[in-house]
Amino acid sequence: MKLAIARDQLRDAIGNVQSVVSTRSTLPMLQYVLMSAKNNSLKLVATDLEVGIECVIECDEMKQEGTVTLPAKKLHEVVNILPQGTIAMTASDSNAVTLTSGVVRYKLMGMPPDDFPKSPDVKRDKSFVLPQALLKEMLKKVSFSISIDPNRINITGLLLALTQSQLRLVSTDGRRLSYARHTLENPPDGDSSYIIPRKTVLELERLLSDEGDVTIYLSDNQIAFEFGNLLVISNLIDAVFPNYEQVVPRGYERKVIAEKELFGVATKRAQVLTTDRYNLVKFEISPGKMVVTTNSPEVGEAKDEFDVEYQGETISIGFNPQFVLDVLKIVDEEKVTLELKDAQSSGLIKPLDNDNYMYVVMPVRL
């Protein structure tokens, strides 16, 4: 391999792929990035065997094609500190790569590229297309409630469901549930569902841009996302996701309309006096008003209140304040609705006049 490439372009490409590099793996090769030079393009590949990222960039000049593997972290540090401009890369038969920019020269030792895990072939039979900005927004609105409990593998990922021409994204940790949906113009044939690992979801949130489209390829055990000069390939979680449609409340009669900012501030003020043992905030709702209180025997009491739109019987319900704040933090609209049945049933929070995003929060016994 012998080529010349812009430093900033190479730095950004390494940054795009290196976050999936495993630092704790027992396989040393998973700490490396595979670099293949061909047809005046340089393809970088990194994987942890669960999710892989490929990035293709154009070279300024290519005198010799070839393939090398280099330690991802060190390579990124080296390229980041090289002078701005063009980097000359030359690989030797001993798996060493020289990077030169001006008078600065580095030599990095690699490993045999044949030892690097082979990228799986992307199955392109079933696919659909979305704007990158839309998918990024939907992921952001639901990813925060993905479980991190290794004993409940079926909810440690995000459900992607294709149902009746709709794309639905659902996550839960067993105590709350987040739901987003979007009607597809050209959906793939048939209803289907897939559980995407949490790490893949977070990588997509990081990599997706606000412009252009993303093509999503689906198969029984794999999902791939192709956008810009990137390809993200991920295994799927082989498990059964909970029946989310049974969890989302329907037809609740008590409906509260609140200013998101006031709701959040009052909840945050009450949260200040909660503890690990008493992580509960009480919401008492009466016509025109919501009173938010906490009473921790070890710390003290707090009370705040604000005006709401509500006509009905007074009801009191307890929630984990962080669960409420997590929802309010990612809602864009200025007003939200809180729908309730009774103090023992889940509450439903959603943006006012927007049913595309819904959040179910389990109550805490008062």
mmCIF file of C-alpha atoms in Angstrom, residues 13-332:
data_model
loop_
_atom_site.group_PDB
_atom_site.id
_atom_site.type_symbol
_atom_site.label_atom_id
_atom_site.label_comp_id
_atom_site.label_asym_id
_atom_site.label_seq_id
_atom_site.Cartn_x
_atom_site.Cartn_y
_atom_site.Cartn_z
ATOM 1 C CA ALA A 13 -12.987 8.415 9.148
ATOM 2 C CA ILE A 14 -11.033 6.799 11.975
ATOM 3 C CA GLY A 15 -13.188 8.663 14.485
ATOM 4 C CA ASN A 16 -16.315 7.304 12.819
ATOM 5 C CA VAL A 17 -15.296 3.658 13.098
ATOM 6 C CA GLN A 18 -13.124 3.448 16.198
ATOM 7 C CA SER A 19 -15.888 3.794 18.802
ATOM 8 C CA VAL A 20 -16.947 0.183 18.227
ATOM 9 C CA VAL A 21 -13.406 -1.051 18.834
ATOM 10 C CA SER A 22 -13.358 -3.269 21.887
ATOM 11 C CA THR A 23 -10.865 -2.366 24.618
ATOM 12 C CA ARG A 24 -11.658 -5.379 26.803
ATOM 13 C CA SER A 25 -11.830 -8.140 24.238
ATOM 14 C CA THR A 26 -9.697 -11.252 24.628
ATOM 15 C CA LEU A 27 -9.138 -11.057 20.851
ATOM 16 C CA PRO A 28 -6.354 -8.510 20.225
ATOM 17 C CA MET A 29 -7.385 -8.037 16.607
ATOM 18 C CA LEU A 30 -10.662 -6.415 17.695
ATOM 19 C CA GLN A 31 -8.618 -3.447 18.909
ATOM 20 C CA TYR A 32 -7.437 -2.844 15.339
ATOM 21 C CA VAL A 33 -8.904 -1.169 12.278
ATOM 22 C CA LEU A 34 -8.691 -2.781 8.857
ATOM 23 C CA MET A 35 -7.655 -0.413 6.056
ATOM 24 C CA SER A 36 -8.054 -1.494 2.413
ATOM 25 C CA ALA A 37 -6.809 0.672 -0.461
ATOM 26 C CA LYS A 38 -8.359 0.024 -3.857
ATOM 27 C CA ASN A 39 -9.557 2.058 -6.862
ATOM 28 C CA ASN A 40 -8.292 5.305 -5.320
ATOM 29 C CA SER A 41 -10.461 4.747 -2.234
ATOM 30 C CA LEU A 42 -9.535 3.785 1.321
ATOM 31 C CA LYS A 43 -12.030 1.658 3.258
ATOM 32 C CA LEU A 44 -11.741 1.500 7.048
ATOM 33 C CA VAL A 45 -13.466 -1.277 9.005
ATOM 34 C CA ALA A 46 -13.823 -1.795 12.767
ATOM 35 C CA THR A 47 -15.918 -4.322 14.668
ATOM 36 C CA ASP A 48 -16.542 -5.892 18.063
ATOM 37 C CA LEU A 49 -18.256 -8.898 16.402
ATOM 38 C CA GLU A 50 -21.682 -7.518 17.405
ATOM 39 C CA VAL A 51 -21.623 -4.317 15.399
ATOM 40 C CA GLY A 52 -19.279 -3.257 12.628
ATOM 41 C CA ILE A 53 -18.738 0.085 10.913
ATOM 42 C CA GLU A 54 -17.277 0.646 7.453
ATOM 43 C CA CYS A 55 -16.221 4.053 6.140
ATOM 44 C CA VAL A 56 -14.968 4.770 2.604
ATOM 45 C CA ILE A 57 -12.976 7.897 1.741
ATOM 46 C CA GLU A 58 -11.247 9.117 -1.418
ATOM 47 C CA CYS A 59 -7.455 9.321 -1.628
ATOM 48 C CA ASP A 60 -5.559 12.242 -3.119
ATOM 49 C CA GLU A 61 -3.212 9.799 -4.814
ATOM 50 C CA MET A 62 -2.761 6.021 -4.869
ATOM 51 C CA LYS A 63 0.422 4.461 -6.188
ATOM 52 C CA GLN A 64 -0.095 0.963 -4.797
ATOM 53 C CA GLU A 65 -3.161 -0.872 -3.517
ATOM 54 C CA GLY A 66 -3.058 -3.029 -0.418
ATOM 55 C CA THR A 67 -4.539 -3.938 2.969
ATOM 56 C CA VAL A 68 -3.201 -3.351 6.478
ATOM 57 C CA THR A 69 -4.464 -3.455 10.085
ATOM 58 C CA LEU A 70 -3.352 -0.911 12.673
ATOM 59 C CA PRO A 71 -4.228 -0.332 16.357
ATOM 60 C CA ALA A 72 -7.280 1.945 16.200
ATOM 61 C CA LYS A 73 -6.630 4.095 19.252
ATOM 62 C CA LYS A 74 -2.956 4.765 18.471
ATOM 63 C CA LEU A 75 -3.709 5.391 14.810
ATOM 64 C CA HIS A 76 -6.307 8.004 15.751
ATOM 65 C CA GLU A 77 -3.912 9.693 18.180
ATOM 66 C CA VAL A 78 -1.156 9.782 15.570
ATOM 67 C CA VAL A 79 -3.297 11.143 12.748
ATOM 68 C CA ASN A 80 -4.879 13.703 15.068
ATOM 69 C CA ILE A 81 -1.484 15.128 16.050
ATOM 70 C CA LEU A 82 0.076 15.160 12.573
ATOM 71 C CA PRO A 83 0.320 18.562 10.845
ATOM 72 C CA GLN A 84 -2.679 19.586 8.788
ATOM 73 C CA GLY A 85 -2.353 18.774 5.099
ATOM 74 C CA THR A 86 -1.621 15.577 3.231
ATOM 75 C CA ILE A 87 -0.461 12.335 4.853
ATOM 76 C CA ALA A 88 1.670 9.871 2.918
ATOM 77 C CA MET A 89 0.990 6.241 3.943
ATOM 78 C CA THR A 90 3.324 3.412 3.011
ATOM 79 C CA ALA A 91 2.991 -0.209 4.153
ATOM 80 C CA SER A 92 5.836 -2.719 4.274
ATOM 81 C CA ASP A 93 5.771 -6.489 3.926
ATOM 82 C CA SER A 94 6.274 -6.776 7.713
ATOM 83 C CA ASN A 95 2.841 -5.202 8.500
ATOM 84 C CA ALA A 96 4.437 -1.879 9.459
ATOM 85 C CA VAL A 97 2.921 1.369 8.162
ATOM 86 C CA THR A 98 4.761 4.666 7.837
ATOM 87 C CA LEU A 99 2.756 7.899 8.057
ATOM 88 C CA THR A 100 4.519 11.052 6.936
ATOM 89 C CA SER A 101 3.353 14.656 6.894
ATOM 90 C CA GLY A 102 5.954 17.296 6.162
ATOM 91 C CA VAL A 103 8.962 16.588 8.369
ATOM 92 C CA VAL A 104 6.932 14.502 10.849
ATOM 93 C CA ARG A 105 7.122 10.756 10.493
ATOM 94 C CA TYR A 106 5.506 7.892 12.435
ATOM 95 C CA LYS A 107 5.911 4.164 12.032
ATOM 96 C CA LEU A 108 3.140 1.943 13.432
ATOM 97 C CA MET A 109 3.287 -1.834 13.745
ATOM 98 C CA GLY A 110 0.255 -3.690 12.483
ATOM 99 C CA MET A 111 -0.945 -7.295 12.418
ATOM 100 C CA PRO A 112 -1.591 -9.645 9.479
ATOM 101 C CA PRO A 113 -4.793 -8.397 7.796
ATOM 102 C CA ASP A 114 -5.901 -11.967 7.090
ATOM 103 C CA ASP A 115 -6.489 -12.359 10.847
ATOM 104 C CA PHE A 116 -9.083 -9.578 10.908
ATOM 105 C CA PRO A 117 -12.712 -10.819 11.134
ATOM 106 C CA LYS A 118 -14.409 -10.949 7.743
ATOM 107 C CA SER A 119 -17.256 -8.463 7.331
ATOM 108 C CA PRO A 120 -20.614 -10.182 6.821
ATOM 109 C CA ASP A 121 -22.324 -9.799 3.475
ATOM 110 C CA VAL A 122 -25.240 -7.390 3.671
ATOM 111 C CA LYS A 123 -28.510 -8.993 2.610
ATOM 112 C CA ARG A 124 -30.320 -6.387 0.521
ATOM 113 C CA ASP A 125 -33.558 -8.236 -0.306
ATOM 114 C CA LYS A 126 -35.695 -6.326 2.237
ATOM 115 C CA SER A 127 -35.140 -2.627 2.794
ATOM 116 C CA PHE A 128 -36.683 0.808 3.209
ATOM 117 C CA VAL A 129 -35.434 4.394 3.133
ATOM 118 C CA LEU A 130 -35.775 7.225 5.671
ATOM 119 C CA PRO A 131 -34.331 10.708 6.024
ATOM 120 C CA GLN A 132 -31.306 10.492 8.312
ATOM 121 C CA ALA A 133 -32.620 13.370 10.423
ATOM 122 C CA LEU A 134 -35.915 11.561 11.049
ATOM 123 C CA LEU A 135 -34.307 8.291 12.120
ATOM 124 C CA LYS A 136 -31.836 10.150 14.335
ATOM 125 C CA GLU A 137 -34.693 12.034 15.988
ATOM 126 C CA MET A 138 -36.748 8.889 16.551
ATOM 127 C CA LEU A 139 -33.799 7.043 18.080
ATOM 128 C CA LYS A 140 -33.054 9.974 20.371
ATOM 129 C CA LYS A 141 -36.665 10.021 21.569
ATOM 130 C CA VAL A 142 -36.704 6.375 22.689
ATOM 131 C CA SER A 143 -33.149 5.133 23.335
ATOM 132 C CA PHE A 144 -32.893 6.518 26.887
ATOM 133 C CA SER A 145 -35.195 3.827 28.289
ATOM 134 C CA ILE A 146 -33.414 0.780 26.825
ATOM 135 C CA SER A 147 -32.606 -1.632 29.661
ATOM 136 C CA ILE A 148 -28.999 -2.292 30.673
ATOM 137 C CA ASP A 149 -29.914 -5.353 32.764
ATOM 138 C CA PRO A 150 -27.926 -8.296 31.319
ATOM 139 C CA ASN A 151 -30.373 -10.731 32.898
ATOM 140 C CA ARG A 152 -33.190 -9.438 30.668
ATOM 141 C CA ILE A 153 -31.599 -9.766 27.261
ATOM 142 C CA ASN A 154 -34.891 -9.248 25.377
ATOM 143 C CA ILE A 155 -35.150 -5.609 26.505
ATOM 144 C CA THR A 156 -31.456 -4.672 26.239
ATOM 145 C CA GLY A 157 -32.162 -3.523 22.706
ATOM 146 C CA LEU A 158 -34.573 -1.380 20.726
ATOM 147 C CA LEU A 159 -37.550 -2.960 19.015
ATOM 148 C CA LEU A 160 -37.894 -1.965 15.362
ATOM 149 C CA ALA A 161 -41.331 -3.065 14.183
ATOM 150 C CA LEU A 162 -42.851 -2.725 10.722
ATOM 151 C CA THR A 163 -46.618 -2.852 11.177
ATOM 152 C CA GLN A 164 -49.380 -1.711 8.810
ATOM 153 C CA SER A 165 -47.058 0.584 6.811
ATOM 154 C CA GLN A 166 -45.713 2.094 10.032
ATOM 155 C CA LEU A 167 -42.220 2.095 11.452
ATOM 156 C CA ARG A 168 -42.398 1.728 15.217
ATOM 157 C CA LEU A 169 -39.472 2.039 17.635
ATOM 158 C CA VAL A 170 -40.039 0.841 21.205
ATOM 159 C CA SER A 171 -37.810 0.551 24.260
ATOM 160 C CA THR A 172 -38.420 -0.408 27.881
ATOM 161 C CA ASP A 173 -36.524 -1.184 31.065
ATOM 162 C CA GLY A 174 -39.499 -2.811 32.753
ATOM 163 C CA ARG A 175 -40.569 0.305 34.656
ATOM 164 C CA ARG A 176 -41.149 2.668 31.730
ATOM 165 C CA LEU A 177 -41.687 2.408 28.002
ATOM 166 C CA SER A 178 -40.925 4.767 25.104
ATOM 167 C CA TYR A 179 -42.730 4.569 21.783
ATOM 168 C CA ALA A 180 -42.194 6.360 18.459
ATOM 169 C CA ARG A 181 -43.869 5.812 15.120
ATOM 170 C CA HIS A 182 -43.749 7.072 11.539
ATOM 171 C CA THR A 183 -45.813 6.179 8.480
ATOM 172 C CA LEU A 184 -43.634 4.901 5.636
ATOM 173 C CA GLU A 185 -44.276 5.956 2.048
ATOM 174 C CA ASN A 186 -42.770 2.772 0.588
ATOM 175 C CA PRO A 187 -42.749 0.113 3.318
ATOM 176 C CA PRO A 188 -41.328 -3.353 2.682
ATOM 177 C CA ASP A 189 -43.791 -6.188 2.251
ATOM 178 C CA GLY A 190 -45.170 -7.892 5.349
ATOM 179 C CA ASP A 191 -45.108 -7.104 9.057
ATOM 180 C CA SER A 192 -41.913 -7.934 10.922
ATOM 181 C CA SER A 193 -39.952 -6.962 14.021
ATOM 182 C CA TYR A 194 -36.301 -6.864 15.069
ATOM 183 C CA ILE A 195 -34.421 -6.132 18.306
ATOM 184 C CA ILE A 196 -31.383 -3.903 17.726
ATOM 185 C CA PRO A 197 -28.624 -3.947 20.401
ATOM 186 C CA ARG A 198 -28.310 -0.801 22.501
ATOM 187 C CA LYS A 199 -24.720 -0.223 21.364
ATOM 188 C CA THR A 200 -25.803 -0.140 17.726
ATOM 189 C CA VAL A 201 -28.545 2.369 18.526
ATOM 190 C CA LEU A 202 -26.101 4.690 20.294
ATOM 191 C CA GLU A 203 -23.649 4.451 17.397
ATOM 192 C CA LEU A 204 -26.381 5.406 14.948
ATOM 193 C CA GLU A 205 -27.359 8.410 17.050
ATOM 194 C CA ARG A 206 -23.728 9.528 16.920
ATOM 195 C CA LEU A 207 -23.170 8.937 13.203
ATOM 196 C CA LEU A 208 -26.423 9.939 11.522
ATOM 197 C CA SER A 209 -26.457 13.456 10.098
ATOM 198 C CA ASP A 210 -29.224 15.980 9.513
ATOM 199 C CA GLU A 211 -29.053 15.685 5.722
ATOM 200 C CA GLY A 212 -29.479 12.878 3.227
ATOM 201 C CA ASP A 213 -31.207 9.505 3.474
ATOM 202 C CA VAL A 214 -30.411 6.236 5.189
ATOM 203 C CA THR A 215 -31.230 2.851 3.667
ATOM 204 C CA ILE A 216 -32.071 0.128 6.186
ATOM 205 C CA TYR A 217 -31.513 -3.496 5.147
ATOM 206 C CA LEU A 218 -33.285 -6.240 7.106
ATOM 207 C CA SER A 219 -32.751 -9.967 7.482
ATOM 208 C CA ASP A 220 -33.495 -12.621 10.108
ATOM 209 C CA ASN A 221 -30.281 -12.171 12.097
ATOM 210 C CA GLN A 222 -28.782 -8.931 10.810
ATOM 211 C CA ILE A 223 -29.629 -5.284 10.184
ATOM 212 C CA ALA A 224 -27.577 -2.766 8.196
ATOM 213 C CA PHE A 225 -27.742 1.007 7.810
ATOM 214 C CA GLU A 226 -26.141 2.651 4.786
ATOM 215 C CA PHE A 227 -25.783 6.426 4.653
ATOM 216 C CA GLY A 228 -23.240 8.861 3.282
ATOM 217 C CA ASN A 229 -19.893 7.070 3.160
ATOM 218 C CA LEU A 230 -20.797 4.781 6.078
ATOM 219 C CA LEU A 231 -22.190 1.291 6.485
ATOM 220 C CA VAL A 232 -23.229 0.074 9.953
ATOM 221 C CA ILE A 233 -23.844 -3.674 10.208
ATOM 222 C CA SER A 234 -25.250 -5.195 13.374
ATOM 223 C CA ASN A 235 -26.323 -8.534 14.718
ATOM 224 C CA LEU A 236 -29.853 -8.709 16.117
ATOM 225 C CA ILE A 237 -30.881 -9.875 19.582
ATOM 226 C CA ASP A 238 -32.487 -13.304 19.292
ATOM 227 C CA ALA A 239 -35.292 -12.945 21.837
ATOM 228 C CA VAL A 240 -38.966 -12.036 22.180
ATOM 229 C CA PHE A 241 -39.721 -8.410 22.994
ATOM 230 C CA PRO A 242 -42.586 -7.766 25.448
ATOM 231 C CA ASN A 243 -46.013 -7.042 23.980
ATOM 232 C CA TYR A 244 -45.787 -3.260 24.035
ATOM 233 C CA GLU A 245 -49.319 -2.758 22.694
ATOM 234 C CA GLN A 246 -50.719 -4.210 25.932
ATOM 235 C CA VAL A 247 -48.648 -1.747 27.966
ATOM 236 C CA VAL A 248 -49.618 1.499 26.200
ATOM 237 C CA PRO A 249 -52.751 2.817 27.992
ATOM 238 C CA ARG A 250 -55.862 3.417 25.912
ATOM 239 C CA GLY A 251 -58.888 5.545 26.667
ATOM 240 C CA TYR A 252 -57.795 7.158 29.933
ATOM 241 C CA GLU A 253 -60.405 9.724 30.968
ATOM 242 C CA ARG A 254 -58.237 11.926 33.194
ATOM 243 C CA LYS A 255 -56.200 14.170 30.913
ATOM 244 C CA VAL A 256 -53.903 16.905 32.220
ATOM 245 C CA ILE A 257 -52.324 19.523 29.931
ATOM 246 C CA ALA A 258 -49.210 21.132 31.420
ATOM 247 C CA GLU A 259 -46.478 23.519 30.392
ATOM 248 C CA LYS A 260 -43.395 21.351 29.907
ATOM 249 C CA GLU A 261 -41.090 23.895 31.551
ATOM 250 C CA LEU A 262 -43.244 24.318 34.678
ATOM 251 C CA PHE A 263 -43.769 20.566 34.959
ATOM 252 C CA GLY A 264 -40.033 19.929 34.739
ATOM 253 C CA VAL A 265 -38.982 22.652 37.176
ATOM 254 C CA ALA A 266 -41.479 21.552 39.835
ATOM 255 C CA THR A 267 -40.404 17.915 39.474
ATOM 256 C CA LYS A 268 -36.724 18.862 39.696
ATOM 257 C CA ARG A 269 -37.312 20.922 42.839
ATOM 258 C CA ALA A 270 -39.007 18.007 44.541
ATOM 259 C CA GLN A 271 -36.332 15.566 43.349
ATOM 260 C CA VAL A 272 -33.672 17.494 45.271
ATOM 261 C CA LEU A 273 -34.909 15.996 48.557
ATOM 262 C CA THR A 274 -35.336 12.421 47.342
ATOM 263 C CA THR A 275 -32.899 9.672 48.359
ATOM 264 C CA ASP A 276 -31.980 6.218 47.128
ATOM 265 C CA ARG A 277 -34.322 4.757 49.751
ATOM 266 C CA TYR A 278 -37.133 7.255 49.103
ATOM 267 C CA ASN A 279 -37.022 8.021 45.386
ATOM 268 C CA LEU A 280 -40.612 9.193 45.060
ATOM 269 C CA VAL A 281 -42.376 12.405 44.117
ATOM 270 C CA LYS A 282 -46.117 12.850 44.662
ATOM 271 C CA PHE A 283 -48.231 14.616 42.022
ATOM 272 C CA GLU A 284 -51.622 15.804 43.274
ATOM 273 C CA ILE A 285 -53.821 17.012 40.444
ATOM 274 C CA SER A 286 -57.026 18.961 40.966
ATOM 275 C CA PRO A 287 -59.017 21.228 38.630
ATOM 276 C CA GLY A 288 -56.615 23.871 37.300
ATOM 277 C CA LYS A 289 -53.656 22.943 39.494
ATOM 278 C CA MET A 290 -50.877 20.401 40.066
ATOM 279 C CA VAL A 291 -49.113 20.203 43.438
ATOM 280 C CA VAL A 292 -45.745 18.448 43.436
ATOM 281 C CA THR A 293 -44.369 17.275 46.790
ATOM 282 C CA THR A 294 -41.841 14.974 48.387
ATOM 283 C CA ASN A 295 -41.513 13.968 51.997
ATOM 284 C CA SER A 296 -38.326 12.149 52.879
ATOM 285 C CA PRO A 297 -38.048 11.269 56.594
ATOM 286 C CA GLU A 298 -34.247 11.379 56.365
ATOM 287 C CA VAL A 299 -33.960 14.717 54.549
ATOM 288 C CA GLY A 300 -37.092 16.846 54.733
ATOM 289 C CA GLU A 301 -40.047 18.078 52.686
ATOM 290 C CA ALA A 302 -40.530 20.030 49.461
ATOM 291 C CA LYS A 303 -43.591 21.486 47.749
ATOM 292 C CA ASP A 304 -44.259 23.358 44.523
ATOM 293 C CA GLU A 305 -47.372 23.960 42.448
ATOM 294 C CA PHE A 306 -48.346 25.333 39.057
ATOM 295 C CA ASP A 307 -51.405 25.835 36.887
ATOM 296 C CA VAL A 308 -52.587 23.109 34.524
ATOM 297 C CA GLU A 309 -55.552 22.468 32.263
ATOM 298 C CA TYR A 310 -57.611 19.805 34.009
ATOM 299 C CA GLN A 311 -61.248 19.273 34.857
ATOM 300 C CA GLY A 312 -62.053 16.237 36.950
ATOM 301 C CA GLU A 313 -61.792 14.647 40.341
ATOM 302 C CA THR A 314 -58.654 15.212 42.412
ATOM 303 C CA ILE A 315 -56.136 12.407 41.966
ATOM 304 C CA SER A 316 -52.746 11.754 43.576
ATOM 305 C CA ILE A 317 -50.071 9.540 42.046
ATOM 306 C CA GLY A 318 -46.383 8.863 42.724
ATOM 307 C CA PHE A 319 -43.621 8.621 40.119
ATOM 308 C CA ASN A 320 -39.882 8.203 40.080
ATOM 309 C CA PRO A 321 -38.965 11.849 39.342
ATOM 310 C CA GLN A 322 -36.080 10.947 37.028
ATOM 311 C CA PHE A 323 -38.415 8.985 34.771
ATOM 312 C CA VAL A 324 -40.625 12.060 34.395
ATOM 313 C CA LEU A 325 -37.646 14.355 33.796
ATOM 314 C CA ASP A 326 -36.155 12.026 31.176
ATOM 315 C CA VAL A 327 -39.332 12.343 29.133
ATOM 316 C CA LEU A 328 -39.702 16.103 29.532
ATOM 317 C CA LYS A 329 -36.072 16.586 28.527
ATOM 318 C CA ILE A 330 -36.514 15.072 25.071
ATOM 319 C CA VAL A 331 -39.951 16.468 24.234
ATOM 320 C CA ASP A 332 -39.707 19.404 21.818
#
